[in-house]
PDB file of C-alpha atoms and ligand atoms in Angstrom:
ATOM      1  CA  MET H   1      76.750-210.709 116.538  1.00 98.00           C
ATOM      2  CA  LYS H   2      73.135-210.372 115.686  1.00 98.00           C
ATOM      3  CA  PHE H   3      72.306-208.535 112.436  1.00 98.00           C
ATOM      4  CA  PHE H   4      69.308-205.998 112.401  1.00 98.00           C
ATOM      5  CA  ILE H   5      68.395-204.123 109.217  1.00 98.00           C
ATOM      6  CA  ASP H   6      67.932-200.442 109.564  1.00 98.00           C
ATOM      7  CA  THR H   7      65.059-199.634 107.254  1.00 98.00           C
ATOM      8  CA  ALA H   8      61.291-199.247 107.033  1.00 98.00           C
ATOM      9  CA  ASN H   9      61.290-200.699 103.433  1.00 98.00           C
ATOM     10  CA  LEU H  10      59.343-203.900 103.367  1.00 98.00           C
ATOM     11  CA  ASN H  11      61.118-205.170 100.337  1.00 98.00           C
ATOM     12  CA  HIS H  12      64.504-204.732 101.835  1.00 98.00           C
ATOM     13  CA  ILE H  13      63.350-206.324 104.965  1.00 98.00           C
ATOM     14  CA  LYS H  14      61.869-209.399 103.125  1.00 98.00           C
ATOM     15  CA  GLU H  15      65.016-209.675 101.068  1.00 98.00           C
ATOM     16  CA  ALA H  16      67.301-209.679 104.253  1.00 98.00           C
ATOM     17  CA  ASN H  17      64.959-212.008 106.007  1.00 98.00           C
ATOM     18  CA  ASP H  18      64.920-214.453 103.142  1.00 98.00           C
ATOM     19  CA  LEU H  19      68.740-214.863 103.468  1.00 98.00           C
ATOM     20  CA  GLY H  20      68.057-216.388 106.772  1.00 98.00           C
ATOM     21  CA  ILE H  21      70.545-214.283 108.712  1.00 97.00           C
ATOM     22  CA  LEU H  22      68.217-211.475 109.949  1.00 98.00           C
ATOM     23  CA  ASP H  23      67.783-211.194 113.661  1.00 98.00           C
ATOM     24  CA  GLY H  24      65.734-207.918 113.843  1.00 98.00           C
ATOM     25  CA  VAL H  25      64.803-204.657 112.555  1.00 98.00           C
ATOM     26  CA  THR H  26      65.404-201.057 113.588  1.00 98.00           C
ATOM     27  CA  THR H  27      63.287-198.066 112.384  1.00 97.00           C
ATOM     28  CA  ASN H  28      63.241-194.337 113.068  1.00 97.00           C
ATOM     29  CA  PRO H  29      60.905-191.419 112.198  1.00 97.00           C
ATOM     30  CA  SER H  30      63.138-190.378 109.224  1.00 97.00           C
ATOM     31  CA  LEU H  31      63.174-193.937 107.798  1.00 98.00           C
ATOM     32  CA  MET H  32      59.395-194.087 108.057  1.00 98.00           C
ATOM     33  CA  ALA H  33      59.045-190.811 106.252  1.00 97.00           C
ATOM     34  CA  LYS H  34      61.526-191.884 103.599  1.00 97.00           C
ATOM     35  CA  GLU H  35      59.088-194.727 102.791  1.00 97.00           C
ATOM     36  CA  GLY H  36      56.165-192.261 102.629  1.00 97.00           C
ATOM     37  CA  ILE H  37      54.624-193.729 105.809  1.00 97.00           C
ATOM     38  CA  THR H  38      52.619-190.971 107.440  1.00 96.00           C
ATOM     39  CA  GLY H  39      49.673-190.627 109.833  1.00 96.00           C
ATOM     40  CA  GLN H  40      49.485-192.317 113.113  1.00 95.00           C
ATOM     41  CA  GLN H  41      47.390-195.313 112.101  1.00 97.00           C
ATOM     42  CA  ASN H  42      49.542-195.943 108.949  1.00 97.00           C
ATOM     43  CA  ILE H  43      52.695-195.855 110.984  1.00 98.00           C
ATOM     44  CA  LEU H  44      51.361-198.346 113.544  1.00 98.00           C
ATOM     45  CA  ASP H  45      50.096-200.644 110.801  1.00 98.00           C
ATOM     46  CA  HIS H  46      53.583-200.544 109.209  1.00 98.00           C
ATOM     47  CA  TYR H  47      55.220-201.677 112.502  1.00 98.00           C
ATOM     48  CA  VAL H  48      52.816-204.600 112.609  1.00 98.00           C
ATOM     49  CA  ALA H  49      53.568-205.360 108.923  1.00 98.00           C
ATOM     50  CA  ILE H  50      57.316-205.427 109.802  1.00 98.00           C
ATOM     51  CA  CYS H  51      56.679-207.670 112.811  1.00 98.00           C
ATOM     52  CA  ASN H  52      54.641-210.120 110.515  1.00 98.00           C
ATOM     53  CA  ILE H  53      57.749-210.472 108.319  1.00 98.00           C
ATOM     54  CA  VAL H  54      60.628-210.896 110.857  1.00 98.00           C
ATOM     55  CA  ASP H  55      60.447-213.015 113.948  1.00 97.00           C
ATOM     56  CA  GLY H  56      62.752-210.799 116.070  1.00 98.00           C
ATOM     57  CA  PRO H  57      62.971-207.524 117.884  1.00 98.00           C
ATOM     58  CA  VAL H  58      61.583-204.522 115.893  1.00 98.00           C
ATOM     59  CA  SER H  59      62.285-201.018 117.257  1.00 98.00           C
ATOM     60  CA  ALA H  60      59.620-198.480 117.094  1.00 98.00           C
ATOM     61  CA  GLU H  61      60.506-195.012 118.116  1.00 98.00           C
ATOM     62  CA  VAL H  62      58.425-192.643 120.361  1.00 98.00           C
ATOM     63  CA  ILE H  63      57.911-189.036 119.174  1.00 97.00           C
ATOM     64  CA  SER H  64      57.184-187.535 122.604  1.00 98.00           C
ATOM     65  CA  THR H  65      60.046-185.993 124.500  1.00 98.00           C
ATOM     66  CA  ASP H  66      58.453-185.820 127.959  1.00 98.00           C
ATOM     67  CA  PHE H  67      58.136-188.692 130.371  1.00 98.00           C
ATOM     68  CA  GLU H  68      54.356-189.010 130.323  1.00 98.00           C
ATOM     69  CA  GLY H  69      54.214-188.791 126.610  1.00 98.00           C
ATOM     70  CA  MET H  70      56.925-191.569 126.139  1.00 98.00           C
ATOM     71  CA  VAL H  71      55.159-193.796 128.614  1.00 98.00           C
ATOM     72  CA  ARG H  72      51.823-193.365 126.775  1.00 98.00           C
ATOM     73  CA  GLU H  73      53.326-193.851 123.393  1.00 98.00           C
ATOM     74  CA  GLY H  74      55.625-196.720 124.441  1.00 98.00           C
ATOM     75  CA  GLU H  75      52.901-198.707 126.205  1.00 98.00           C
ATOM     76  CA  HIS H  76      50.871-198.398 123.023  1.00 98.00           C
ATOM     77  CA  LEU H  77      53.686-199.440 120.742  1.00 98.00           C
ATOM     78  CA  ALA H  78      54.468-202.357 122.887  1.00 98.00           C
ATOM     79  CA  SER H  79      50.865-203.582 122.850  1.00 98.00           C
ATOM     80  CA  LEU H  80      51.013-203.834 119.029  1.00 98.00           C
ATOM     81  CA  HIS H  81      53.179-206.873 118.992  1.00 98.00           C
ATOM     82  CA  LYS H  82      55.227-209.014 121.339  1.00 98.00           C
ATOM     83  CA  ASN H  83      58.445-208.222 119.348  1.00 98.00           C
ATOM     84  CA  ILE H  84      58.204-204.476 119.478  1.00 98.00           C
ATOM     85  CA  VAL H  85      61.112-202.638 121.333  1.00 98.00           C
ATOM     86  CA  VAL H  86      60.260-199.253 122.299  1.00 98.00           C
ATOM     87  CA  LYS H  87      62.965-196.817 121.032  1.00 98.00           C
ATOM     88  CA  ILE H  88      63.594-193.809 123.211  1.00 98.00           C
ATOM     89  CA  PRO H  89      65.975-190.875 122.717  1.00 98.00           C
ATOM     90  CA  MET H  90      68.908-190.432 125.047  1.00 98.00           C
ATOM     91  CA  ILE H  91      67.531-187.427 126.990  1.00 98.00           C
ATOM     92  CA  LEU H  92      66.876-187.246 130.789  1.00 98.00           C
ATOM     93  CA  GLU H  93      63.177-187.699 130.352  1.00 98.00           C
ATOM     94  CA  GLY H  94      64.046-190.730 128.099  1.00 98.00           C
ATOM     95  CA  ILE H  95      66.145-192.182 131.031  1.00 98.00           C
ATOM     96  CA  LYS H  96      63.108-191.990 133.338  1.00 98.00           C
ATOM     97  CA  ALA H  97      61.027-193.698 130.697  1.00 98.00           C
ATOM     98  CA  ILE H  98      63.579-196.493 130.186  1.00 98.00           C
ATOM     99  CA  LYS H  99      63.721-197.112 133.977  1.00 98.00           C
ATOM    100  CA  TYR H 100      59.887-197.200 133.955  1.00 98.00           C
ATOM    101  CA  PHE H 101      59.619-199.695 131.121  1.00 98.00           C
ATOM    102  CA  SER H 102      62.646-201.808 132.515  1.00 98.00           C
ATOM    103  CA  ALA H 103      60.591-202.310 135.739  1.00 98.00           C
ATOM    104  CA  LYS H 104      57.496-203.356 133.672  1.00 98.00           C
ATOM    105  CA  GLY H 105      59.446-205.886 131.517  1.00 98.00           C
ATOM    106  CA  ILE H 106      58.999-203.835 128.374  1.00 98.00           C
ATOM    107  CA  LYS H 107      62.120-203.834 126.126  1.00 98.00           C
ATOM    108  CA  THR H 108      63.711-200.524 125.198  1.00 98.00           C
ATOM    109  CA  ASN H 109      66.359-199.363 122.741  1.00 98.00           C
ATOM    110  CA  CYS H 110      68.053-196.027 123.900  1.00 99.00           C
ATOM    111  CA  THR H 111      68.778-194.170 120.547  1.00 98.00           C
ATOM    112  CA  LEU H 112      71.084-191.244 119.618  1.00 98.00           C
ATOM    113  CA  ILE H 113      73.984-192.417 121.830  1.00 98.00           C
ATOM    114  CA  PHE H 114      77.154-190.327 121.033  1.00 98.00           C
ATOM    115  CA  SER H 115      79.248-190.737 124.297  1.00 98.00           C
ATOM    116  CA  SER H 116      80.204-193.530 126.775  1.00 98.00           C
ATOM    117  CA  GLY H 117      78.632-191.356 129.515  1.00 98.00           C
ATOM    118  CA  GLN H 118      75.340-191.648 127.816  1.00 98.00           C
ATOM    119  CA  ALA H 119      75.696-195.332 127.407  1.00 98.00           C
ATOM    120  CA  LEU H 120      76.390-195.888 131.141  1.00 98.00           C
ATOM    121  CA  LEU H 121      73.487-193.786 132.151  1.00 98.00           C
ATOM    122  CA  ALA H 122      71.063-195.924 129.736  1.00 98.00           C
ATOM    123  CA  ALA H 123      72.568-199.212 131.176  1.00 98.00           C
ATOM    124  CA  LYS H 124      71.985-197.966 134.677  1.00 98.00           C
ATOM    125  CA  ALA H 125      68.332-197.265 133.700  1.00 98.00           C
ATOM    126  CA  GLY H 126      68.090-200.851 132.513  1.00 98.00           C
ATOM    127  CA  ALA H 127      67.830-200.204 128.642  1.00 98.00           C
ATOM    128  CA  THR H 128      67.698-203.617 126.791  1.00 98.00           C
ATOM    129  CA  TYR H 129      69.735-202.079 123.894  1.00 99.00           C
ATOM    130  CA  ILE H 130      71.761-198.748 123.372  1.00 98.00           C
ATOM    131  CA  SER H 131      72.381-197.473 119.871  1.00 98.00           C
ATOM    132  CA  PRO H 132      75.742-195.617 119.393  1.00 98.00           C
ATOM    133  CA  PHE H 133      75.549-194.000 116.012  1.00 98.00           C
ATOM    134  CA  LEU H 134      78.798-194.969 114.308  1.00 97.00           C
ATOM    135  CA  GLY H 135      78.519-193.332 110.870  1.00 98.00           C
ATOM    136  CA  ARG H 136      77.153-189.972 112.238  1.00 98.00           C
ATOM    137  CA  LEU H 137      80.371-189.733 114.473  1.00 98.00           C
ATOM    138  CA  ASP H 138      82.501-190.526 111.435  1.00 97.00           C
ATOM    139  CA  ASP H 139      80.680-187.769 109.610  1.00 97.00           C
ATOM    140  CA  VAL H 140      82.041-185.241 112.195  1.00 98.00           C
ATOM    141  CA  SER H 141      85.700-186.634 111.989  1.00 98.00           C
ATOM    142  CA  THR H 142      85.315-188.615 115.249  1.00 98.00           C
ATOM    143  CA  ASN H 143      86.045-192.356 115.201  1.00 97.00           C
ATOM    144  CA  GLY H 144      82.711-194.032 115.988  1.00 98.00           C
ATOM    145  CA  LEU H 145      84.405-197.457 116.533  1.00 98.00           C
ATOM    146  CA  ASP H 146      86.430-196.011 119.433  1.00 98.00           C
ATOM    147  CA  LEU H 147      83.033-195.290 121.118  1.00 98.00           C
ATOM    148  CA  ILE H 148      81.959-199.019 120.738  1.00 98.00           C
ATOM    149  CA  ALA H 149      85.327-200.124 122.253  1.00 98.00           C
ATOM    150  CA  GLN H 150      84.787-197.823 125.280  1.00 98.00           C
ATOM    151  CA  ILE H 151      81.222-198.875 125.844  1.00 98.00           C
ATOM    152  CA  ARG H 152      82.259-202.568 125.546  1.00 98.00           C
ATOM    153  CA  LEU H 153      84.975-202.009 128.293  1.00 98.00           C
ATOM    154  CA  ILE H 154      82.539-200.253 130.668  1.00 98.00           C
ATOM    155  CA  TYR H 155      79.854-202.748 130.182  1.00 98.00           C
ATOM    156  CA  ASP H 156      82.136-205.726 130.742  1.00 98.00           C
ATOM    157  CA  ASN H 157      83.587-204.122 133.788  1.00 98.00           C
ATOM    158  CA  TYR H 158      80.277-204.249 135.666  1.00 98.00           C
ATOM    159  CA  ALA H 159      78.506-207.054 133.680  1.00 98.00           C
ATOM    160  CA  PHE H 160      75.754-204.835 132.445  1.00 98.00           C
ATOM    161  CA  ASN H 161      73.071-206.829 130.476  1.00 97.00           C
ATOM    162  CA  THR H 162      72.377-203.960 128.122  1.00 98.00           C
ATOM    163  CA  GLN H 163      73.310-204.866 124.603  1.00 98.00           C
ATOM    164  CA  ILE H 164      75.378-202.659 122.332  1.00 98.00           C
ATOM    165  CA  LEU H 165      73.505-202.175 119.098  1.00 98.00           C
ATOM    166  CA  ALA H 166      75.863-200.461 116.738  1.00 98.00           C
ATOM    167  CA  ALA H 167      73.746-198.140 114.640  1.00 98.00           C
ATOM    168  CA  SER H 168      74.308-195.650 111.759  1.00 98.00           C
ATOM    169  CA  VAL H 169      76.378-198.469 110.171  1.00 98.00           C
ATOM    170  CA  ARG H 170      77.065-197.634 106.585  1.00 96.00           C
ATOM    171  CA  HIS H 171      79.337-200.233 104.892  1.00 97.00           C
ATOM    172  CA  PRO H 172      80.699-203.688 105.317  1.00 98.00           C
ATOM    173  CA  MET H 173      83.846-202.663 107.160  1.00 98.00           C
ATOM    174  CA  HIS H 174      81.753-201.002 109.946  1.00 98.00           C
ATOM    175  CA  ILE H 175      80.048-204.482 110.342  1.00 98.00           C
ATOM    176  CA  ILE H 176      83.368-206.317 110.425  1.00 98.00           C
ATOM    177  CA  ASN H 177      84.946-203.765 112.914  1.00 98.00           C
ATOM    178  CA  CYS H 178      81.875-203.971 115.112  1.00 98.00           C
ATOM    179  CA  ALA H 179      82.224-207.748 115.192  1.00 98.00           C
ATOM    180  CA  GLU H 180      85.899-207.484 116.082  1.00 98.00           C
ATOM    181  CA  LEU H 181      85.132-205.130 118.981  1.00 98.00           C
ATOM    182  CA  GLY H 182      82.429-207.350 120.418  1.00 98.00           C
ATOM    183  CA  SER H 183      79.336-205.381 119.600  1.00 98.00           C
ATOM    184  CA  ASP H 184      76.294-207.513 120.483  1.00 98.00           C
ATOM    185  CA  VAL H 185      74.197-206.338 117.486  1.00 98.00           C
ATOM    186  CA  MET H 186      74.752-204.155 114.320  1.00 98.00           C
ATOM    187  CA  THR H 187      71.950-202.501 112.504  1.00 98.00           C
ATOM    188  CA  GLY H 188      72.671-201.395 108.863  1.00 98.00           C
ATOM    189  CA  PRO H 189      71.124-200.947 105.391  1.00 98.00           C
ATOM    190  CA  LEU H 190      70.652-203.901 103.055  1.00 98.00           C
ATOM    191  CA  SER H 191      73.525-202.651 100.869  1.00 98.00           C
ATOM    192  CA  ALA H 192      76.021-203.068 103.750  1.00 98.00           C
ATOM    193  CA  ILE H 193      74.794-206.608 104.491  1.00 98.00           C
ATOM    194  CA  ARG H 194      74.768-207.668 100.891  1.00 98.00           C
ATOM    195  CA  ALA H 195      78.261-206.222 100.417  1.00 98.00           C
ATOM    196  CA  LEU H 196      79.729-208.695 103.004  1.00 98.00           C
ATOM    197  CA  ALA H 197      79.265-211.472 100.421  1.00 98.00           C
ATOM    198  CA  ASN H 198      81.266-209.768  97.749  1.00 97.00           C
ATOM    199  CA  HIS H 199      84.822-210.806  96.648  1.00 98.00           C
ATOM    200  CA  PRO H 200      86.217-210.651  93.148  1.00 98.00           C
ATOM    201  CA  LEU H 201      88.216-213.898  93.636  1.00 98.00           C
ATOM    202  CA  THR H 202      85.008-215.708  94.601  1.00 98.00           C
ATOM    203  CA  ASP H 203      83.409-214.544  91.379  1.00 98.00           C
ATOM    204  CA  LEU H 204      86.509-215.482  89.271  1.00 98.00           C
ATOM    205  CA  GLY H 205      86.850-218.837  90.959  1.00 98.00           C
ATOM    206  CA  LEU H 206      83.180-219.647  90.453  1.00 98.00           C
ATOM    207  CA  GLN H 207      83.422-218.557  86.824  1.00 98.00           C
ATOM    208  CA  GLN H 208      86.393-220.959  86.379  1.00 97.00           C
ATOM    209  CA  PHE H 209      84.760-223.912  88.085  1.00 97.00           C
ATOM    210  CA  LEU H 210      81.739-223.572  85.917  1.00 97.00           C
ATOM    211  CA  ALA H 211      83.733-223.160  82.762  1.00 97.00           C
ATOM    212  CA  ASP H 212      85.888-226.190  83.644  1.00 96.00           C
ATOM    213  CA  HIS H 213      82.736-228.348  84.361  1.00 97.00           C
ATOM    214  CA  ALA H 214      81.109-227.131  81.078  1.00 96.00           C
ATOM    215  CA  LYS H 215      84.342-228.234  79.058  1.00 94.00           C
ATOM    216  CA  GLY H 216      84.097-231.863  80.564  1.00 89.00           C
ATOM    217  CA  ASN H 217      80.331-232.238  80.340  1.00 93.00           C
ATOM    218  CA  GLY H 218      79.109-230.111  77.412  1.00 76.00           C
TER     219      GLY H 218
HETATM  220  C1  E4P A 301      69.443-196.340 114.512  1.00 70.83           C
HETATM  221  O1  E4P A 301      68.779-197.125 115.019  1.00 70.83           O
HETATM  222  C2  E4P A 301      69.181-195.422 113.494  1.00 70.83           C
HETATM  223  O2  E4P A 301      67.870-195.737 112.797  1.00 70.83           O
HETATM  224  C3  E4P A 301      70.151-195.299 112.313  1.00 70.83           C
HETATM  225  O3  E4P A 301      71.115-196.415 112.398  1.00 70.83           O
HETATM  226  C4  E4P A 301      70.657-194.004 111.969  1.00 70.83           C
HETATM  227  O4  E4P A 301      71.496-194.212 110.797  1.00 70.83           O
HETATM  228  P1  E4P A 301      71.953-192.994 109.770  1.00 70.83           P
HETATM  229  O5  E4P A 301      72.993-192.175 110.494  1.00 70.83           O
HETATM  230  O6  E4P A 301      72.501-193.760 108.605  1.00 70.83           O
HETATM  231  O7  E4P A 301      70.623-192.201 109.506  1.00 70.83           O
END
């Protein structure tokens, strides 16, 4: 399973990238705003800065909600760097835009997926990735992982190439469960990635090894 980090924070992106396990980055307008990145040129420059850190797909989201606007914005975003993936919302105009980009060989990430029907439509349009939002489904008492399993089944039935990019991942168990269900990619915050490394028995064991070594070696 590929690991993407879901942030626009350059320090977090650098830290995850330095671990050597990072495959890509996802952003959205809320994450950009959280980092105080505002104004069209600053936003575009920030995408390029991210692409200069990570050698992998970087999702950059369009703001337009009509086909022509999405095409205009998406083509500009894609021209910024070879690793940019145009992130498009799951609306009917978005499906048309995904089909357009797919025919032109421009990679897309269909975002805000909350049902398997939406995932099927996006795959039919030729989306490179679809982003089902696990955490936001959990937030409304619906099991987000069930959606990953349903989409996996549908995509495997018809050998769709569209990759399942589990999004809105909040904690390490989400990551592990996504891997068990065969998600192609997960995107989550640095905290969830870091937490995968933690185990108290590892800490205790290491403490003991170092103490025993010190006893014998001064
Ligand atoms: C997906 O690409 C989104 O950026 C993201 O995963 C949303 O996560 P949230 O529900 O934690 O805001």
